[in-house]
N, CA, C and O of each residue as an XYZ file, in Angstrom:
232
protein
N       2.283     21.273      1.161
C       1.067     20.774      1.775
C       0.987     19.262      1.583
O       1.217     18.749      0.488
N       0.661     18.567      2.655
C       0.555     17.119      2.612
C      -0.701     16.691      1.880
O      -1.767     17.288      2.036
N      -0.556     15.644      1.077
C      -1.725     15.077      0.417
C      -2.359     14.062      1.352
O      -1.665     13.408      2.131
N      -3.662     13.932      1.275
C      -4.383     12.943      2.067
C      -4.848     11.832      1.140
O      -5.493     12.085      0.122
N      -4.518     10.613      1.499
C      -4.940      9.449      0.722
C      -5.875      8.607      1.573
O      -5.603      8.367      2.750
N      -6.959      8.163      0.990
C      -7.912      7.331      1.723
C      -7.328      5.940      1.942
O      -6.424      5.514      1.222
N      -7.850      5.245      2.933
C      -7.419      3.873      3.196
C      -7.717      2.982      1.991
O      -6.948      2.075      1.672
N      -8.826      3.247      1.337
C      -9.198      2.471      0.150
C      -8.159      2.647     -0.962
O      -7.770      1.676     -1.611
N      -7.713      3.891     -1.178
C      -6.698      4.157     -2.197
C      -5.388      3.467     -1.833
O      -4.736      2.872     -2.691
N      -5.003      3.546     -0.567
C      -3.761      2.907     -0.119
C      -3.813      1.400     -0.348
O      -2.868      0.808     -0.870
N      -4.927      0.787      0.046
C      -5.075     -0.663     -0.106
C      -5.035     -1.055     -1.579
O      -4.361     -2.016     -1.950
N      -5.754     -0.314     -2.418
C      -5.783     -0.592     -3.849
C      -4.384     -0.458     -4.448
O      -3.978     -1.271     -5.278
N      -3.659      0.560     -4.029
C      -2.320      0.802     -4.549
C      -1.362     -0.314     -4.145
O      -0.572     -0.785     -4.964
N      -1.431     -0.734     -2.893
C      -0.571     -1.825     -2.420
C      -0.889     -3.113     -3.180
O       0.020     -3.813     -3.627
N      -2.164     -3.421     -3.325
C      -2.555     -4.628     -4.065
C      -2.074     -4.564     -5.513
O      -1.582     -5.555     -6.054
N      -2.217     -3.407     -6.130
C      -1.764     -3.226     -7.507
C      -0.253     -3.414     -7.609
O       0.238     -4.012     -8.566
N       0.477     -2.906     -6.629
C       1.938     -3.010     -6.679
C       2.405     -4.460     -6.601
O       3.442     -4.809     -7.164
N       1.644     -5.304     -5.907
C       2.005     -6.719     -5.819
C       1.540     -7.506     -7.043
O       2.214     -8.448     -7.460
N       0.413     -7.138     -7.616
C      -0.159     -7.930     -8.708
C       0.286     -7.480    -10.099
O       0.166     -8.240    -11.060
N       0.788     -6.279    -10.213
C       1.166     -5.735    -11.518
C       2.487     -6.324    -12.009
O       3.364     -6.673    -11.219
N       2.602     -6.422    -13.311
C       3.867     -6.837    -13.923
C       4.845     -5.668    -14.010
O       6.025     -5.854    -14.308
N       4.343     -4.467    -13.747
C       5.178     -3.270    -13.820
C       6.061     -3.171    -12.574
O       5.686     -3.656    -11.507
N       7.228     -2.545    -12.709
C       8.060     -2.267    -11.535
C       7.356     -1.260    -10.615
O       6.521     -0.476    -11.065
N       7.697     -1.292     -9.343
C       7.089     -0.391     -8.361
C       7.239      1.064     -8.795
O       6.301      1.850     -8.664
N       8.393      1.420     -9.301
C       8.625      2.811     -9.719
C       7.629      3.247    -10.788
O       7.171      4.390    -10.784
N       7.297      2.345    -11.695
C       6.352      2.690    -12.762
C       4.926      2.793    -12.225
O       4.170      3.673    -12.638
N       4.558      1.903    -11.312
C       3.231      1.976    -10.678
C       3.096      3.318     -9.962
O       2.075      3.995    -10.083
N       4.129      3.692     -9.217
C       4.108      4.963     -8.487
C       3.988      6.148     -9.435
O       3.220      7.076     -9.182
N       4.735      6.116    -10.510
C       4.686      7.213    -11.484
C       3.291      7.325    -12.084
O       2.757      8.425    -12.225
N       2.698      6.176    -12.440
C       1.352      6.170    -13.021
C       0.317      6.760    -12.065
O      -0.629      7.421    -12.493
N       0.506      6.515    -10.762
C      -0.466      6.969     -9.762
C      -0.116      8.334     -9.160
O      -0.910      8.909     -8.414
N       1.060      8.843     -9.482
C       1.459     10.155     -8.985
C       1.864     10.169     -7.526
O       1.650     11.155     -6.821
N       2.459      9.056     -7.069
C       2.942      8.997     -5.687
C       4.425      8.645     -5.698
O       4.952      8.182     -6.710
N       5.094      8.866     -4.572
C       6.515      8.547     -4.496
C       6.714      7.076     -4.135
O       5.848      6.443     -3.531
N       7.867      6.555     -4.519
C       8.199      5.167     -4.193
C       8.193      4.946     -2.685
O       7.701      3.927     -2.199
N       8.744      5.909     -1.953
C       8.871      5.735     -0.507
C       7.517      5.618      0.179
O       7.375      4.854      1.134
N       6.529      6.357     -0.288
C       5.214      6.273      0.345
C       4.569      4.913      0.073
O       3.905      4.357      0.948
N       4.759      4.381     -1.125
C       4.197      3.060     -1.422
C       4.873      1.991     -0.574
O       4.200      1.111     -0.038
N       6.184      2.056     -0.445
C       6.878      1.069      0.392
C       6.442      1.178      1.853
O       6.348      0.168      2.550
N       6.178      2.403      2.315
C       5.692      2.584      3.688
C       4.319      1.951      3.848
O       4.068      1.271      4.844
N       3.419      2.162      2.881
C       2.083      1.562      2.937
C       2.173      0.046      2.916
O       1.442     -0.630      3.640
N       3.070     -0.499      2.088
C       3.240     -1.953      2.034
C       3.693     -2.479      3.393
O       3.191     -3.496      3.873
N       4.638     -1.784      4.003
C       5.141     -2.200      5.322
C       4.035     -2.099      6.363
O       3.835     -3.023      7.152
N       3.321     -0.988      6.367
C       2.240     -0.793      7.335
C       1.169     -1.865      7.192
O       0.665     -2.373      8.194
N       0.818     -2.210      5.972
C      -0.238     -3.199      5.758
C       0.225     -4.606      6.100
O      -0.585     -5.434      6.516
N       1.512     -4.895      5.933
C       1.997     -6.223      6.306
C       2.048     -6.350      7.823
O       1.814     -7.434      8.357
N       2.348     -5.266      8.522
C       2.342     -5.267      9.986
C       0.913     -5.410     10.485
O       0.659     -6.175     11.416
N      -0.032     -4.680      9.875
C      -1.436     -4.769     10.268
C      -1.974     -6.176     10.071
O      -2.755     -6.659     10.891
N      -1.572     -6.835      9.005
C      -2.067     -8.181      8.712
C      -1.570     -9.188      9.738
O      -2.210    -10.216      9.959
N      -0.437     -8.902     10.363
C       0.136     -9.825     11.338
C      -0.330     -9.544     12.766
O      -0.135    -10.380     13.648
N      -0.937     -8.392     13.007
C      -1.335     -8.049     14.368
C      -2.526     -8.896     14.802
O      -3.413     -9.173     13.994
N      -2.554     -9.312     16.065
C      -3.648    -10.163     16.549
C      -5.012     -9.490     16.454
O      -6.023    -10.172     16.287
N      -5.057     -8.178     16.556
C      -6.328     -7.463     16.502
C      -6.987     -7.567     15.133
O      -8.210     -7.476     15.026
N      -6.194     -7.756     14.091
C      -6.756     -7.787     12.748
C      -7.164     -9.188     12.311
O      -7.753     -9.365     11.244
N      -6.852    -10.176     13.131
C      -7.199    -11.549     12.777
C      -8.424    -11.992     13.553
O      -8.609    -11.642     14.719
N      -9.240    -12.756     12.890
C     -10.453    -13.253     13.514
C     -10.100    -14.431     14.416
O      -9.373    -15.338     14.010
N     -10.615    -14.413     15.628
C     -10.373    -15.506     16.577
C     -11.490    -16.515     16.431
O     -12.670    -16.169     16.475
N     -11.104    -17.772     16.257
C     -12.105    -18.833     16.088
C     -12.120    -19.740     17.288
O     -12.897    -20.694     17.332
């Protein structure tokens, strides 16, 4: 059965993975998620940050 993670949890996890001194594998182990899912979230969030729809037009 697939687990459902909220957008808030995903964002918090990605931010933690970048700011933590721990290796990604250890962050994932602490949170009970796989490395591959965290890397996918990181990729998805970096793509979202670059999309024109997510940027404010001034």
